[in-house]
Short mmCIF file of C-alpha atoms and ligand atoms in Angstrom, two decimals:
data_model
loop_
_atom_site.label_atom_id
_atom_site.label_comp_id
_atom_site.label_asym_id
_atom_site.label_seq_id
_atom_site.Cartn_x
_atom_site.Cartn_y
_atom_site.Cartn_z
CA MET A 1 0.00 0.00 0.00
CA ASN A 2 1.31 3.34 -0.94
CA ILE A 3 0.72 6.18 1.51
CA HIS A 4 1.01 9.63 0.11
CA THR A 5 3.82 11.74 1.53
CA TYR A 6 1.42 14.47 2.73
CA GLU A 7 -0.64 11.81 4.47
CA LYS A 8 2.48 10.62 6.32
CA VAL A 9 3.37 14.16 7.36
CA TRP A 10 -0.14 14.77 8.72
CA LEU A 11 -0.14 11.43 10.55
CA ALA A 12 3.20 12.26 12.15
CA ALA A 13 2.02 15.76 13.10
CA ALA A 14 -1.14 14.33 14.68
CA MET A 15 0.95 11.86 16.74
CA VAL A 16 3.24 14.63 17.91
CA LEU A 17 0.24 16.71 18.96
CA ILE A 18 -1.36 13.82 20.86
CA VAL A 19 1.87 13.04 22.72
CA GLY A 20 2.29 16.77 23.35
CA PHE A 21 -1.20 17.10 24.84
CA ILE A 22 -0.70 14.10 27.12
CA ALA A 23 2.69 15.44 28.25
CA THR A 24 1.19 18.86 29.00
CA ILE A 25 -1.65 17.42 31.04
CA THR A 26 0.70 15.09 32.92
CA TYR A 27 3.05 17.94 33.71
CA GLY A 28 0.15 20.14 34.82
CA ALA A 29 -1.10 17.43 37.15
CA VAL A 30 2.14 16.49 38.87
CA GLY A 31 4.89 18.92 37.81
CA PRO A 32 4.20 22.22 39.62
CA GLY A 33 3.25 20.46 42.85
CA ILE A 34 -0.47 21.06 42.53
CA ALA A 35 -2.34 18.45 44.49
CA MET A 36 -6.01 17.77 44.68
CA ILE A 37 -7.56 18.24 48.08
CA ASP A 38 -8.26 14.76 49.33
CA ASP A 39 -9.44 13.22 52.57
CA ASN A 40 -5.95 13.21 54.14
CA GLY A 41 -7.06 15.93 56.53
CA GLY A 42 -9.39 13.46 58.20
CA THR A 43 -12.86 13.79 59.60
CA ILE A 44 -14.26 15.76 62.49
CA ASP A 45 -17.54 15.99 64.37
CA PRO A 46 -18.88 19.45 63.52
CA ALA A 47 -20.79 19.56 66.81
CA ASN A 48 -17.59 19.20 68.83
CA ILE A 49 -15.28 21.58 67.00
CA ASN A 50 -14.73 23.61 70.17
CA ASP A 51 -13.22 20.59 71.94
CA HIS A 52 -11.00 19.62 69.02
CA GLU A 53 -7.27 20.00 69.68
CA ARG A 54 -6.75 21.74 66.36
CA PHE A 55 -9.91 23.80 66.02
CA GLY A 56 -10.83 24.46 69.65
CA ASP A 57 -8.34 27.30 69.58
CA PRO A 58 -7.83 28.16 65.92
CA GLY A 59 -5.01 30.33 64.66
CA VAL A 60 -1.38 30.27 63.59
CA GLU A 61 0.92 27.69 65.09
CA HIS A 62 4.67 27.52 64.62
CA VAL A 63 5.61 23.88 64.19
CA GLY A 64 9.35 24.37 63.80
CA GLY A 65 11.84 25.77 61.30
CA ASN A 66 9.97 27.69 58.64
CA GLU A 67 6.87 25.53 59.01
CA TYR A 68 3.59 26.87 60.26
CA GLU A 69 0.11 25.46 60.62
CA VAL A 70 -2.97 27.60 60.32
CA ASN A 71 -6.21 26.23 61.68
CA VAL A 72 -9.34 27.91 60.42
CA VAL A 73 -13.00 27.33 61.24
CA ALA A 74 -15.52 28.43 58.63
CA GLN A 75 -19.11 29.11 59.55
CA ALA A 76 -21.96 31.22 58.22
CA TRP A 77 -20.60 33.81 57.53
CA LEU A 78 -17.14 34.23 58.85
CA TYR A 79 -13.76 32.61 59.25
CA THR A 80 -12.09 32.20 62.62
CA PRO A 81 -9.56 33.73 62.56
CA ASP A 82 -10.32 36.13 59.73
CA GLN A 83 -6.94 37.90 59.95
CA ILE A 84 -4.03 35.54 59.38
CA GLU A 85 -0.40 36.59 59.50
CA VAL A 86 2.51 34.40 58.47
CA PRO A 87 6.14 35.25 57.70
CA GLU A 88 7.71 35.18 54.25
CA ASN A 89 9.80 32.14 53.28
CA SER A 90 7.45 29.94 55.21
CA GLU A 91 5.75 26.67 54.44
CA VAL A 92 2.22 26.95 55.66
CA THR A 93 -0.25 24.10 56.02
CA PHE A 94 -3.86 25.18 56.26
CA TYR A 95 -6.41 23.01 58.01
CA VAL A 96 -9.93 24.22 57.43
CA THR A 97 -13.24 22.82 58.54
CA SER A 98 -16.82 24.01 58.67
CA ARG A 99 -19.13 24.32 61.64
CA ASP A 100 -22.35 24.32 59.65
CA VAL A 101 -22.77 24.20 55.87
CA THR A 102 -20.42 23.83 52.93
CA HIS A 103 -18.18 26.85 52.41
CA SER A 104 -14.95 27.36 50.57
CA PHE A 105 -11.59 28.73 51.60
CA SER A 106 -10.13 30.58 48.65
CA VAL A 107 -7.07 32.79 48.84
CA VAL A 108 -7.30 35.24 45.98
CA GLY A 109 -4.27 35.32 43.71
CA THR A 110 -2.90 31.95 44.91
CA ASN A 111 -3.79 28.37 44.08
CA ILE A 112 -5.32 27.88 47.53
CA ASN A 113 -8.94 27.11 46.81
CA THR A 114 -10.77 24.34 48.58
CA MET A 115 -14.26 23.40 49.53
CA VAL A 116 -14.85 23.29 53.24
CA VAL A 117 -17.29 20.56 54.09
CA PRO A 118 -18.76 19.99 57.55
CA GLY A 119 -17.34 16.76 58.95
CA GLN A 120 -14.21 16.97 56.83
CA VAL A 121 -10.88 18.69 57.33
CA SER A 122 -9.39 20.26 54.20
CA GLU A 123 -5.61 20.30 54.29
CA MET A 124 -3.26 22.09 51.93
CA THR A 125 0.36 23.19 52.12
CA VAL A 126 1.64 26.34 50.46
CA GLN A 127 5.00 28.03 50.23
CA PHE A 128 5.09 31.82 50.71
CA ASP A 129 8.31 33.34 49.41
CA GLU A 130 7.41 37.03 49.26
CA PRO A 131 5.54 39.44 51.51
CA GLY A 132 2.07 40.30 50.30
CA GLU A 133 -1.59 40.65 51.14
CA TYR A 134 -4.24 38.25 49.93
CA GLY A 135 -7.96 38.38 50.35
CA ILE A 136 -9.69 35.25 51.58
CA LEU A 137 -13.19 34.55 50.40
CA CYS A 138 -15.91 31.97 50.21
CA ASN A 139 -16.66 30.63 46.74
CA GLU A 140 -19.51 28.28 47.70
CA TYR A 141 -22.91 29.86 48.05
CA CYS A 142 -23.75 29.42 51.74
CA GLY A 143 -26.69 31.68 52.47
CA GLU A 144 -27.67 35.30 52.55
CA GLY A 145 -24.38 36.46 54.08
CA HIS A 146 -22.23 34.52 51.61
CA HIS A 147 -20.88 37.63 49.89
CA THR A 148 -19.72 39.06 53.25
CA MET A 149 -17.68 36.00 54.15
CA GLU A 150 -14.10 37.11 53.86
CA GLY A 151 -10.75 37.38 55.55
CA LEU A 152 -7.21 38.58 55.02
CA LEU A 153 -3.94 36.70 54.77
CA THR A 154 -0.84 38.80 55.24
CA VAL A 155 2.63 37.51 54.50
CA VAL A 156 5.01 39.80 56.38
CA PRO A 157 8.80 40.19 56.18
CA GLU A 158 10.49 37.73 58.51
CA GLU A 159 11.84 40.40 60.85
CA GLU A 160 8.34 41.82 61.32
CA PHE A 161 6.78 38.50 62.16
CA ASP A 162 6.27 38.31 65.85
CA LEU A 163 3.06 37.68 67.64
CA THR A 164 4.23 39.08 70.98
CA GLU A 165 2.76 42.21 72.56
CA LEU A 166 3.87 44.09 75.62
CA SER A 167 1.67 46.50 77.52
CA VAL A 168 2.54 48.25 80.76
CA ASP A 169 0.24 49.61 83.41
CA ALA A 170 2.03 52.07 85.66
CA PRO A 171 0.91 54.93 87.92
CA ARG A 172 2.11 58.41 87.03
CA GLU A 173 2.47 59.64 90.56
CA VAL A 174 2.94 58.03 93.92
CA GLU A 175 3.73 59.30 97.41
CA ALA A 176 7.12 58.35 98.74
CA GLY A 177 6.79 55.50 101.19
CA ASN A 178 3.64 54.17 99.58
CA GLU A 179 3.67 50.86 97.85
CA THR A 180 3.20 50.90 94.13
CA THR A 181 3.47 48.37 91.38
CA ILE A 182 4.28 48.56 87.71
CA ASN A 183 2.48 45.79 85.85
CA ALA A 184 3.77 44.42 82.58
CA THR A 185 1.54 42.19 80.49
CA VAL A 186 3.08 40.01 77.79
CA SER A 187 0.66 38.52 75.25
CA ASN A 188 1.68 35.62 73.08
CA GLY A 189 -0.26 35.41 69.84
CA MET A 190 1.45 32.20 68.76
CA GLN A 191 0.14 28.86 69.83
CA GLU A 192 3.40 27.67 71.28
CA ASP A 193 4.73 28.78 74.66
CA LEU A 194 6.95 31.84 74.83
CA GLU A 195 9.73 31.93 77.40
CA THR A 196 11.08 35.38 78.10
CA THR A 197 12.49 37.58 80.80
CA VAL A 198 10.60 40.71 81.74
CA THR A 199 12.76 43.49 83.15
CA LEU A 200 12.01 46.80 84.79
CA GLU A 201 14.53 49.56 85.28
CA ILE A 202 13.57 52.55 87.35
CA GLY A 203 16.08 54.96 88.90
CA ASP A 204 18.92 52.67 89.92
CA GLN A 205 16.58 49.83 90.74
CA GLN A 206 16.37 46.80 88.52
CA TYR A 207 13.88 44.01 88.59
CA GLU A 208 13.53 40.98 86.43
CA GLU A 209 11.35 37.95 86.24
CA ASP A 210 11.28 34.94 83.93
CA VAL A 211 7.88 34.10 82.57
CA THR A 212 6.42 31.42 80.35
CA VAL A 213 3.48 32.68 78.38
CA ALA A 214 1.21 29.93 77.15
CA GLY A 215 0.22 29.88 73.50
CA ASP A 216 -2.54 32.38 72.74
CA GLY A 217 -2.37 33.56 76.35
CA SER A 218 -0.90 36.37 78.36
CA GLU A 219 0.97 36.78 81.62
CA THR A 220 1.14 39.80 83.88
CA VAL A 221 4.22 40.47 85.97
CA GLU A 222 3.83 42.76 88.98
CA PHE A 223 6.94 44.68 89.94
CA PRO A 224 6.63 46.19 93.41
CA VAL A 225 8.57 49.45 93.31
CA ASP A 226 10.28 50.58 96.49
CA THR A 227 9.37 54.27 96.59
CA THR A 228 11.08 54.84 99.95
CA GLU A 229 14.41 53.84 98.48
CA LEU A 230 13.82 55.93 95.37
CA GLY A 231 12.98 59.08 97.30
CA THR A 232 11.06 61.96 95.81
CA GLY A 233 11.70 62.95 92.23
CA GLU A 234 10.93 62.06 88.66
CA TYR A 235 12.00 58.60 87.58
CA ASP A 236 12.05 57.26 84.05
CA TRP A 237 11.21 53.60 83.84
CA THR A 238 11.71 51.10 81.08
CA VAL A 239 10.11 47.68 80.77
CA THR A 240 11.45 45.15 78.26
CA ALA A 241 10.28 41.71 77.21
CA ASP A 242 11.15 39.62 74.17
CA GLY A 243 12.75 42.55 72.35
CA TYR A 244 9.86 44.89 73.07
CA GLU A 245 10.16 47.99 75.19
CA ASP A 246 7.81 50.40 76.90
CA SER A 247 8.75 53.37 79.01
CA GLY A 248 7.34 56.22 81.03
CA THR A 249 7.95 58.43 84.02
CA LEU A 250 6.92 57.99 87.62
CA SER A 251 6.77 60.98 89.96
CA VAL A 252 7.45 60.20 93.56
CA VAL A 253 6.08 63.09 95.61
CA GLU A 254 6.33 64.14 99.26
CA PRO A 255 3.77 62.41 101.40
CA THR A 256 0.93 64.78 102.21
CA ASP A 257 1.00 65.05 106.01
CA GLY A 258 -2.18 64.26 107.86
CA SER A 259 -4.35 64.14 104.76
CA ASP A 260 -6.06 61.00 103.62
CA GLY A 261 -3.94 60.89 100.52
CA GLY A 262 -6.63 62.24 98.19
CA ASP A 263 -3.98 63.88 96.02
CA GLY A 264 -1.98 60.73 95.59
CA GLY A 265 -4.90 58.91 94.03
CA GLU A 266 -4.97 60.88 90.84
CA GLY A 267 -1.80 59.30 89.55
CA ASP A 268 -3.49 55.94 89.28
CA ALA A 269 -5.89 57.10 86.61
CU1 LIG B 301 -19.47 30.65 53.12
CU2 LIG B 301 -20.23 31.30 50.96
#
């Protein structure tokens, strides 16, 4: 049988195209690391989400190195948490479940886009190399508030990523000889414990105390300040914890003789 040369060329071209299509699809499926969401995340009882180790206290968890886990609960019509912050150059695994109906968890501008089904945990791991802001929204119609269901994912520069906060409660004025305290509260937004030393410097007095702040908790350290030893005057104080600093000034005034100390009270405001 004689096959015309043009026929052979077209046959060959068709074979090349078919092989090319298959190669493209295969590469698209496995090459760039895109995985289908499967049931690896496991199942969960939607009625007992609050007692679940992962979802009872949702949020960002540092699991070591550059790896983070973010646990999110979806419900009509919000995500908990709805503000998520992770550092750049991190590998983040999201675990998302629903309390009520089917939602989605879609991070705009990324390939994070999964259905969130009650009873199931959707799990996906993503690498964030650059700082940026991404909207989170629900792509599955879930009721009248569906269009308001949104959140924000912020990828911050590594040096800015820190979930610690320090706040200090200190009187402005105290009578010499009276007891006073300067209270420093350290909040730990991460889910792992934070060990740090809280220090207070005032005049030539120095205090320090080691604290362990539980994940997602806070600890308050009370520093009793010896005003008799300070004597009257203006004293700058500085409190530090975990690289954070707060400062202010305490006035130690003469005791008001014979009065009930009504003046001294105003400093506590
Ligand atoms: Cu939740 Cu739409």
